[in-house]
Amino acid sequence: MIFLVHTLFFLLANDVTLSFIVKIERGQKMYSSGQLAKQCHVTLRTVQYYERQGLLVANRTEADRRLYAKDQVTRLEMILTYKELGFTLKDIKGLLDTPENYKILQLLVAQHQEQNAKELERAKKRAVKLDYLAKQLEKFQVFPGNFTKGIEFEMEKTKKLHQLHWQMIGIGLVIDVILWGSIIYVFLNHGSWWLVAGALVISVVIATVLVYYVWQHTAYICPNCQHQFRPGLKAYFWSAHTPSTRKLVCPNCSQKNFCIEVYADKQA
């Protein structure tokens, strides 16, 4: 017994925290700071911080140690729940210190629902932008656009470019119908080849107008220097191309590369 007493005094003299000592005051179980932290699965610093903010109330012993009653365990659990829901410490303190807090809680929940809905919408938009950027980088190895104007601006341009391509396909199908329809008609009905000649002229006119229209609404980005430019009509028409690039000489760096096609406003 004497040995235990000496050991206890030795520990206290060396300022070692007895975090797992449970005291019984007036028949109520009390928790040390360490025990409260362990009970609620938080760190000791968290408990100490919430006490400094006035969210937790500790009883002081003669040795100036903090002990927490059972109701503080419940209070800390409520603090953590509200914190997880995104409430500020100021809001949490107001809820805990107000006996009839139903109306306040209802208002805060409504506010956070609205805020979370907005954050979710922003997150969805960010995800769409990241997906767009990843696809562009995978496809071209460089970003085909201007970051200073924002990804949304580039996404809108890409959308318009796709619409332009679909217009080209649609008009191309019309040309095929006119040309091949006239040829089939002449073969089946032994008609005049002047009909085919007329259809050919119409097809050439439509194709010429289409090429000119597309040229007016496209620009190109050099993969070497990122310069955006519009080629002349002749260079545009005769250059080799893929569905999304065209082999052109950049007027900025003078290198000839497959430049990335982007949508542009109509040329003057």
CSV table of C-alpha atoms in Angstrom, one decimal, residues 202-212:
chain,number,residue,atom,x,y,z
A,202,ILE,CA,-26.2,21.5,-108.5
A,203,SER,CA,-24.1,19.2,-106.3
A,204,VAL,CA,-20.9,21.1,-107.1
A,205,VAL,CA,-22.6,24.4,-106.3
A,206,ILE,CA,-23.9,23.1,-103.0
A,207,ALA,CA,-20.5,21.5,-102.1
A,208,THR,CA,-18.7,24.8,-102.9
A,209,VAL,CA,-21.1,26.8,-100.7
A,210,LEU,CA,-20.7,24.2,-97.9
A,211,VAL,CA,-16.9,24.3,-98.1
A,212,TYR,CA,-16.9,28.1,-98.0
